[in-house]
Coordinates of C-alpha atoms and ligand atoms in Angstrom, one line a residue:
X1 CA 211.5 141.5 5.6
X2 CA 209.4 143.0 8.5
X3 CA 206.5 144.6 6.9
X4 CA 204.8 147.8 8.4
X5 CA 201.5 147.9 8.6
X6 CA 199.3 151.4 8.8
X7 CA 197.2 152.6 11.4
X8 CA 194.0 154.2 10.8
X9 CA 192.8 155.8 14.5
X10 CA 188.8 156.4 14.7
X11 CA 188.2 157.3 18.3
X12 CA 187.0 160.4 16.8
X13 CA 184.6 159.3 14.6
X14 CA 183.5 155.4 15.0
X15 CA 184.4 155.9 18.6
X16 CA 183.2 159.3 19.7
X17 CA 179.6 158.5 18.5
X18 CA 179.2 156.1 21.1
X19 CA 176.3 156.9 23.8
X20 CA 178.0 159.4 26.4
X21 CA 181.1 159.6 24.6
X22 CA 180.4 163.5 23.1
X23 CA 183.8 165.4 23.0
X24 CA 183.7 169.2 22.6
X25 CA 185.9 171.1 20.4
X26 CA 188.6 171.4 22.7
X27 CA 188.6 167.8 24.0
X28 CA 188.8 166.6 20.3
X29 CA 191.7 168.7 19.6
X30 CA 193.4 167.5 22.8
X31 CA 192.4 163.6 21.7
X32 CA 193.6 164.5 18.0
X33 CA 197.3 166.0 19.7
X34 CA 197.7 162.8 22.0
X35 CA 197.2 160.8 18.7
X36 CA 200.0 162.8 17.2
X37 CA 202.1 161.8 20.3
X38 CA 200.9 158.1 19.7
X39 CA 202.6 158.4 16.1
X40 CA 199.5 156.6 14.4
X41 CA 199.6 157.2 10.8
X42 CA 195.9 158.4 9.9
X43 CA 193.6 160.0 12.3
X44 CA 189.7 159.8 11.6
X45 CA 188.9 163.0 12.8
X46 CA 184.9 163.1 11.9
X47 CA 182.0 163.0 10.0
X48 CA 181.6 166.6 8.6
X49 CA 178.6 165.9 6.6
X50 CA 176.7 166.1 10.2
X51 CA 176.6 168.8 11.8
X52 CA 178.5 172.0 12.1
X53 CA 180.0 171.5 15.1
X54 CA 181.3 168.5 13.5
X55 CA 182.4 169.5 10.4
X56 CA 184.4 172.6 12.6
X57 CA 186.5 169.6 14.3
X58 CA 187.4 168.5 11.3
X59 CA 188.4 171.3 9.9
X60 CA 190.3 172.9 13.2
X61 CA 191.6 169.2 13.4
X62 CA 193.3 169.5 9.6
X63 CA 194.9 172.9 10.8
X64 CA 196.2 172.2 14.1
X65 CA 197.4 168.7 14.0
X66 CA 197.5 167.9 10.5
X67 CA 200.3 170.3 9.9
X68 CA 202.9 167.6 9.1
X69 CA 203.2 165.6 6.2
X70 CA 203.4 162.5 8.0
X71 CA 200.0 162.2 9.5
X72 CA 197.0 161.8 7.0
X73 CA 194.2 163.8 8.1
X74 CA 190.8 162.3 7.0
X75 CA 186.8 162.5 8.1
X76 CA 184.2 160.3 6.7
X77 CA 181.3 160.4 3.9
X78 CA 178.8 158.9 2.0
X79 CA 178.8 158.4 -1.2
X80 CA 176.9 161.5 -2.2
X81 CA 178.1 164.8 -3.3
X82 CA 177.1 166.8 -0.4
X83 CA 178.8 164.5 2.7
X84 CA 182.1 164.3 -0.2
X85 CA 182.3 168.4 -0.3
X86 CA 182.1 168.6 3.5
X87 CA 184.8 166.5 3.9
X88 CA 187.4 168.3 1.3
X89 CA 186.4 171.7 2.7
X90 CA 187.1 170.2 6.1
X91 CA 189.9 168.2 5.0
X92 CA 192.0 170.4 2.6
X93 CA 194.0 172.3 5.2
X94 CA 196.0 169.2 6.5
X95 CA 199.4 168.6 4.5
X96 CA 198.5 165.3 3.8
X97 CA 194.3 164.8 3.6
X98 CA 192.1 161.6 2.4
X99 CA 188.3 161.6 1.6
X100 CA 187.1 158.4 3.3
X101 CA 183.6 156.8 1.7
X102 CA 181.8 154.3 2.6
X103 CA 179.0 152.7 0.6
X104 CA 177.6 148.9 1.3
X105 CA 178.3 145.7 -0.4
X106 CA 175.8 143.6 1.3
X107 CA 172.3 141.9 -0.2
X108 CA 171.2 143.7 3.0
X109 CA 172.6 146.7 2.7
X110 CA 171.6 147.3 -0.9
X111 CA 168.7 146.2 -1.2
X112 CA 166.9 146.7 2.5
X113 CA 168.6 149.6 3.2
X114 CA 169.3 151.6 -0.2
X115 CA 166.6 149.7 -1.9
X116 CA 168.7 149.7 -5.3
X117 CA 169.9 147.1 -7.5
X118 CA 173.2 145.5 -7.3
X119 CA 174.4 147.4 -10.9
X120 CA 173.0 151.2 -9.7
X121 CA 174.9 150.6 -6.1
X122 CA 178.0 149.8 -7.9
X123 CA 177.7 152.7 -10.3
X124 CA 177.0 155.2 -7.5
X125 CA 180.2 153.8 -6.1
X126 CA 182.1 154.5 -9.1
X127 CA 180.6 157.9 -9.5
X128 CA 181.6 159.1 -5.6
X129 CA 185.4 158.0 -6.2
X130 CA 185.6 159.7 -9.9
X131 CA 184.1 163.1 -8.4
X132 CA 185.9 162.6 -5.2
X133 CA 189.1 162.2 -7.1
X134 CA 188.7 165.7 -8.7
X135 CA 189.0 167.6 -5.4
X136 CA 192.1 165.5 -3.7
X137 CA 194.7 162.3 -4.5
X138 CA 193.6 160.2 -2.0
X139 CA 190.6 158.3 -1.4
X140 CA 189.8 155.5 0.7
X141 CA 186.4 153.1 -0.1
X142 CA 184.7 151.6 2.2
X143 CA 182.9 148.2 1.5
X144 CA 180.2 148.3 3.9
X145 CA 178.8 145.2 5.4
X146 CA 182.0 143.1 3.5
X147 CA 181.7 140.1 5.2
X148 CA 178.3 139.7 4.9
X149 CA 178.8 140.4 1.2
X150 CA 178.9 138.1 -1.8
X151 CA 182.4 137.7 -2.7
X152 CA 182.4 138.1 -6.3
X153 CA 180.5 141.3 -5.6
X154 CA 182.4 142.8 -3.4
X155 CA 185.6 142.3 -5.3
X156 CA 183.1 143.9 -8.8
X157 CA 182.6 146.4 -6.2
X158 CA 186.6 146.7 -5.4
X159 CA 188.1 146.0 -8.9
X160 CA 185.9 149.0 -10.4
X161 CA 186.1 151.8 -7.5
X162 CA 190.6 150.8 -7.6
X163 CA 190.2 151.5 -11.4
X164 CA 188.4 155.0 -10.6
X165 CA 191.1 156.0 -8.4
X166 CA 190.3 154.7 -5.0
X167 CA 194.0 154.1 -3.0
X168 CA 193.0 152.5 0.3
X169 CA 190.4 149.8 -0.2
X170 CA 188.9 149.6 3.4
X171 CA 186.9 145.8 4.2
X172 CA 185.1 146.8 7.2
X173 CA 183.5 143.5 9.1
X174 CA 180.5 146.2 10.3
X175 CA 178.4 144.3 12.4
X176 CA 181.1 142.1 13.9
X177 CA 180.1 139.1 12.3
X178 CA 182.9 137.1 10.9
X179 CA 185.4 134.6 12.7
X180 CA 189.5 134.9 12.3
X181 CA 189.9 131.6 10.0
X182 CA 187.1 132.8 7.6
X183 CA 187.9 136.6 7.2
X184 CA 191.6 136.0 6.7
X185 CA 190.5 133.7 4.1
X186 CA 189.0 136.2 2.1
X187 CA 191.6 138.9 2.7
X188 CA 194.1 136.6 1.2
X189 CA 191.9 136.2 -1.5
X190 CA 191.4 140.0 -2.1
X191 CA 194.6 140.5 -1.5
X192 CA 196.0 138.4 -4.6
X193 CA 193.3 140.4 -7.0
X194 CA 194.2 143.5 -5.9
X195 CA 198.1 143.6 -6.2
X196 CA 197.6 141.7 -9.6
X197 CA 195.2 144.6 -10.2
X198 CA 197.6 147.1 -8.9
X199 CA 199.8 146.8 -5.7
X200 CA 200.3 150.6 -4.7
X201 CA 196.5 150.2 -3.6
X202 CA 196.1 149.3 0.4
X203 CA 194.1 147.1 1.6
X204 CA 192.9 147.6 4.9
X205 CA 190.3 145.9 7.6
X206 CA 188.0 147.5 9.8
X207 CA 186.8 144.9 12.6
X208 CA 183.8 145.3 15.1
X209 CA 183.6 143.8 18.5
X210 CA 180.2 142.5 18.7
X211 CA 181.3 138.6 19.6
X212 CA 184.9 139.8 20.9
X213 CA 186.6 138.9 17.7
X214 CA 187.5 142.1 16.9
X215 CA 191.2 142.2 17.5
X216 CA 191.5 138.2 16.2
X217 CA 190.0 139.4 13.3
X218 CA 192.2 142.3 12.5
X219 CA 195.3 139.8 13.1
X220 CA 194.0 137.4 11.2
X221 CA 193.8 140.1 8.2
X222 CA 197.4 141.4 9.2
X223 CA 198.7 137.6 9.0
X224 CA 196.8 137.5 5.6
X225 CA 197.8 140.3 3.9
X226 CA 196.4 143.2 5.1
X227 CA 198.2 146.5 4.8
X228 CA 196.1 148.9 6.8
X229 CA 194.0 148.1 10.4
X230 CA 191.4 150.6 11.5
X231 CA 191.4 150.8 15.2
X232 CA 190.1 153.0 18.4
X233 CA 191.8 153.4 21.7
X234 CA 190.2 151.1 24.2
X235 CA 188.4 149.3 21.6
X236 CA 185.6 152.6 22.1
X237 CA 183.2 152.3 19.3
X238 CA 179.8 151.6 18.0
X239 CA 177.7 149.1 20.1
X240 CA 180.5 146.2 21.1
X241 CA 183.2 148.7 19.9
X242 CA 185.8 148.3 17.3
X243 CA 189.6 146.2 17.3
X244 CA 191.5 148.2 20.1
X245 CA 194.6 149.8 19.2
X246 CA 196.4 148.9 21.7
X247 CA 195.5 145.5 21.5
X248 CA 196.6 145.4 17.9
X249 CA 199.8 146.9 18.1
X250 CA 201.2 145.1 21.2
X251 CA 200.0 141.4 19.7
X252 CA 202.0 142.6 16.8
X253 CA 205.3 143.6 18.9
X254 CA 204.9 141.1 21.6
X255 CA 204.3 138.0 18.9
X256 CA 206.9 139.9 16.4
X257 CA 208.4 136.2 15.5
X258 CA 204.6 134.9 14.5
X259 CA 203.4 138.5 12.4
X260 CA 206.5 139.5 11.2
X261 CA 204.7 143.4 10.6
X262 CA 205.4 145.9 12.8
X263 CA 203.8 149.6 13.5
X264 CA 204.9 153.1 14.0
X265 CA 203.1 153.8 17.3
X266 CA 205.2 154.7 20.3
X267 CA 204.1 152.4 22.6
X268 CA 205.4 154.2 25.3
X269 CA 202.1 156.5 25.0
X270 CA 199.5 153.8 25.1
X271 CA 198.6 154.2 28.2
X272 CA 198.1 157.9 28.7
X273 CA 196.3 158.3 25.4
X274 CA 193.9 155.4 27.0
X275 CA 193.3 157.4 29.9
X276 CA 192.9 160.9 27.9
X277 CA 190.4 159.5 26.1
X278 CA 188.7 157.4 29.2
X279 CA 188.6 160.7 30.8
X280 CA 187.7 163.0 28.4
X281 CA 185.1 160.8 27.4
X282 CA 183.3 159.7 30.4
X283 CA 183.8 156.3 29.8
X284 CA 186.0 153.8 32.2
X285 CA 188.0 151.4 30.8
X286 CA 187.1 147.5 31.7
X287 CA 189.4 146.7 34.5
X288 CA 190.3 143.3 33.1
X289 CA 190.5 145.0 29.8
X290 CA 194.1 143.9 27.7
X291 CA 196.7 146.3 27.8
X292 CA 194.6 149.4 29.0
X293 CA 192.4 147.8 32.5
X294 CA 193.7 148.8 35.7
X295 CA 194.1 144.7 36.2
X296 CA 196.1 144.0 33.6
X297 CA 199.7 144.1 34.9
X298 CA 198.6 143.6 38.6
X299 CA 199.2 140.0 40.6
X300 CA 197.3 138.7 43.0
X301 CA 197.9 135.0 43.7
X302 CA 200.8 133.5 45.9
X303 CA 202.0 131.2 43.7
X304 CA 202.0 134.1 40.1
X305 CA 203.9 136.7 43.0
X306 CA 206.4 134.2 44.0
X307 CA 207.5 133.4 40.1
X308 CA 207.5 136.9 39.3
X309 CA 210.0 137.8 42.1
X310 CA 211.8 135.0 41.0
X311 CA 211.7 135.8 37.3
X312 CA 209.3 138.5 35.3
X313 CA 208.7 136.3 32.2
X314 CA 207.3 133.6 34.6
X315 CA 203.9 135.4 34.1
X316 CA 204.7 138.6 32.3
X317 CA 204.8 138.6 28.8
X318 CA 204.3 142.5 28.1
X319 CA 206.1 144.7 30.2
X320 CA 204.5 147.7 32.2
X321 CA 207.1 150.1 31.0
X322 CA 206.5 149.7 27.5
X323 CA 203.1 150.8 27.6
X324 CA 204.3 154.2 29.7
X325 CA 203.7 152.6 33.2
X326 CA 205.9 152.1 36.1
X327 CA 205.9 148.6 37.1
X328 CA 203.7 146.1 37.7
X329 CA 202.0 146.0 41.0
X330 CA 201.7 142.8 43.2
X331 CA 198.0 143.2 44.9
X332 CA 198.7 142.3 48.6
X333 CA 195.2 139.4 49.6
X334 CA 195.2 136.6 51.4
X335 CA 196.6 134.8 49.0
X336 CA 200.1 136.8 48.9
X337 CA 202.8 134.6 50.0
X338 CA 205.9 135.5 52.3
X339 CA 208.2 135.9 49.2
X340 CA 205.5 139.1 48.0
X341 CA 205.5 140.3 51.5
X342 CA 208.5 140.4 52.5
X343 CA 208.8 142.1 48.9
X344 CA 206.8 144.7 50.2
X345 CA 208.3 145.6 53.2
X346 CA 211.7 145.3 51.9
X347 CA 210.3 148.6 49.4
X348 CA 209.0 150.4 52.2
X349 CA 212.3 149.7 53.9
X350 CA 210.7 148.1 56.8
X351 CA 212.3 144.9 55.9
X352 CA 215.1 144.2 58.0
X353 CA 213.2 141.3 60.2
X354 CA 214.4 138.3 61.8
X355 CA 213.1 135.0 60.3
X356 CA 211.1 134.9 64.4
X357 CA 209.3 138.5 63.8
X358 CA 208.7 138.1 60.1
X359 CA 207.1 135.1 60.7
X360 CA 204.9 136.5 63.5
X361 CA 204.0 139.5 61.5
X362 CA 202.9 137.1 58.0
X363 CA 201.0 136.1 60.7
X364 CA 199.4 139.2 61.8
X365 CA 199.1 140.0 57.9
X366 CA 197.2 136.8 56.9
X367 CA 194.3 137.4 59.6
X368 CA 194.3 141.0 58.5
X369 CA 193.5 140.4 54.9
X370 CA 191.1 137.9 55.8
X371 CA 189.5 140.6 57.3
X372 CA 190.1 143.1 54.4
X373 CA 190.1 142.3 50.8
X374 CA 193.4 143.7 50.0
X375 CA 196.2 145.0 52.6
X376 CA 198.0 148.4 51.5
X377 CA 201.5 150.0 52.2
X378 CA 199.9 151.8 54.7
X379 CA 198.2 148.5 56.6
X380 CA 201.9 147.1 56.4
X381 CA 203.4 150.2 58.5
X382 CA 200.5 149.6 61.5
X383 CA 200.9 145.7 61.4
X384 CA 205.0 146.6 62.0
X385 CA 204.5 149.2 64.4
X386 CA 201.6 147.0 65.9
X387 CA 203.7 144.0 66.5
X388 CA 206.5 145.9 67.9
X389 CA 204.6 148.3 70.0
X390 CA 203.2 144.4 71.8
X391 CA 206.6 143.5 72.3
Ligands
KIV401 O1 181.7 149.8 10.6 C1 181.8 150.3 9.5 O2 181.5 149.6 8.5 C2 182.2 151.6 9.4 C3 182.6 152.2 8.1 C4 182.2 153.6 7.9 C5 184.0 151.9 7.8 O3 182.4 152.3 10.4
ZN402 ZN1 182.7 150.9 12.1

């Protein structure tokens, strides 16, 4: 059976504190409704333990778009008491709210970083959930740094925070380190301890972008188990970014056959939230980006124009529509053949041509987008009215 697998949205918080990405109050609201629209299941709306402004978000965030039992509201913390409180005071007014911790796993990150031992690390872990677990049901851990982690550590670390009440067990590859074959190995591997352990406990993957694995990555966890994917629109997020959303969740639809696990997002709003949060945050999207660039359902060569006239899945495996766009679009260059021409004028109902005048006016068109790098609707009127206006 097709399984469903949960998405966890962090624009707002992995994504938003990108350089240049600062959203106001209002704007987060507006990204936080949009995500609503998108139907994701969890929306990351902060880190409260920051600043004020932050910890407001979050909190306005809860009230206004977590009002609906089916979207989990959550906001990050450390594991200390002060980040943990922040987040339930910021949290508690959504119908359905989750703390989120995160503390690290790594050699690096506990002993460079925290300077502890191994043992006090694991403890503090322990500690965060049990308090945590006082002030709301759900709680979500973090492994920091997992894939740089020694294994048997990381599932000491897993084993003991799922016995003090942590429900979402979150393997974040943080740096962007690991490769598909490799971190689908392990996930498989955590995955059989931790529904022997107990099997109402997620397991979800966090995946960073820093050598463009991000979305492989994340599949390769989804094929392997995984229950949960963290993800940002437009793969926004710290340094490389994170696994983009929309990358995730049409791989899973498009290559249904292959995954077998489906989400709830309505795909239909991919691309507007993509260019909410592109505008809202200053940043443009990559315009050979997947999914979201302005390139990715346009055409430009003869020879892709003339099969897709002849037959969309000759180089279309995605359709425009179900992202929330109108069509594709066939770029009019040089190298345009007479079938996407003639396409063109027939749509600006300036097609009815003899075979002699088309020909003549392909002509015309070929020496005018030598000249020019691409030839618009509007060049396509003057070259008609051109050629006619010489006869
Ligand atoms: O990249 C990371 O490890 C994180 C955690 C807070 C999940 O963003
Ligand atoms: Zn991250």
């Amino acid at each position: 059976m097709s399984k469903k697998i949960w998405l966890f949205d962090t624009t707002l918080r992995d994504g938003e504190q990108v350089p240049g990405a600062k959203l106001n109050l209002y704007e987060k609201l507006e990204v936080a409704h949009q995500l609503k629209k998108l139907q994701v299941d969890i929306i990351e709306a902060g880190f409260p333990a920051s600043s004020e402004g932050d910890f407001n978000a979050v909190k306005q965030i809860a009230q206004k778009v977590g009002n609906t039992d089916d979207l989990m509201i959550t906001a990050l913390a450390r594991a200390v008491k002060g980040d943990i409180d922040a987040v339930y005071e910021s949290v508690k007014y959504a119908e359905s709210p989750m703390i989120h911790m995160v503390l690290g796993t790594s050699d690096i990150h506990v002993e460079k970083k925290f300077s502890k031992s191994k043992d006090q690390i694991l403890q503090i872990g322990i500690d965060a959930v049990k308090y945590a677990k006082t002030l709301m049901p759900q709680i979500q851990y973090s492994t920091e740094d997992a894939s740089r982690s020694d294994f048997e550590y990381l599932w000491k670390t897993i084993e003991a925070v799922m016995k003090a009440g942590a429900t979402m067990i979150n393997v974040p590859d943080t740096v962007g380190y690991a490769v598909p074959e490799e971190f689908g190995a392990m996930i498989a591997k955590l995955n059989d301890r931790m529904k022997n352990l107990d099997d109402s406990v997620l397991l979800s993957v966090h995946c960073h972008n820093d050598l463009g694995m991000a979305t492989a990555n994340t599949l390769a966890a989804i094929k392997n188990g995984a229950d949960k994917v963290e993800c940002t629109i437009n793969g926004i997020g710290e340094r490389a970014g994170n696994a983009a959303l929309e990358e995730v969740v049409m791989a899973l639809s498009t290559r249904h056959n292959y995954f077998d696990a489906y989400t709830r997002v309505n795909k239909k709003e991919i691309m507007n939230t993509s260019r909410i949060v592109s505008s809202l945050m200053g940043i443009d999207v990559q315009v050979n980006k997947a999914i979201t660039g302005d390139n990715a359902f346009a055409h430009s060569s003869g020879i892709h124009q003339d099969g897709l006239l002849k037959s969309r899945d000759a180089y279309e495996i995605v359709s425009p529509t179900e992202v929330g766009l109108d069509d594709m679009e066939l770029v009019l260059t040089a190298r345009s053949g007479r079938h996407a021409v003639k396409n063109a004028l027939e749509n600006l109902s300036i097609g009815h041509l003899t075979e002699e005048h088309f020909e003549e006016i392909f002509a015309d068109f070929l020496k005018l987008a030598d000249a020019k790098k691409e030839v618009y609707d509007h060049d396509l009127f003057i070259l008609v009215e051109n050629y006619f206006n010489k006869q």
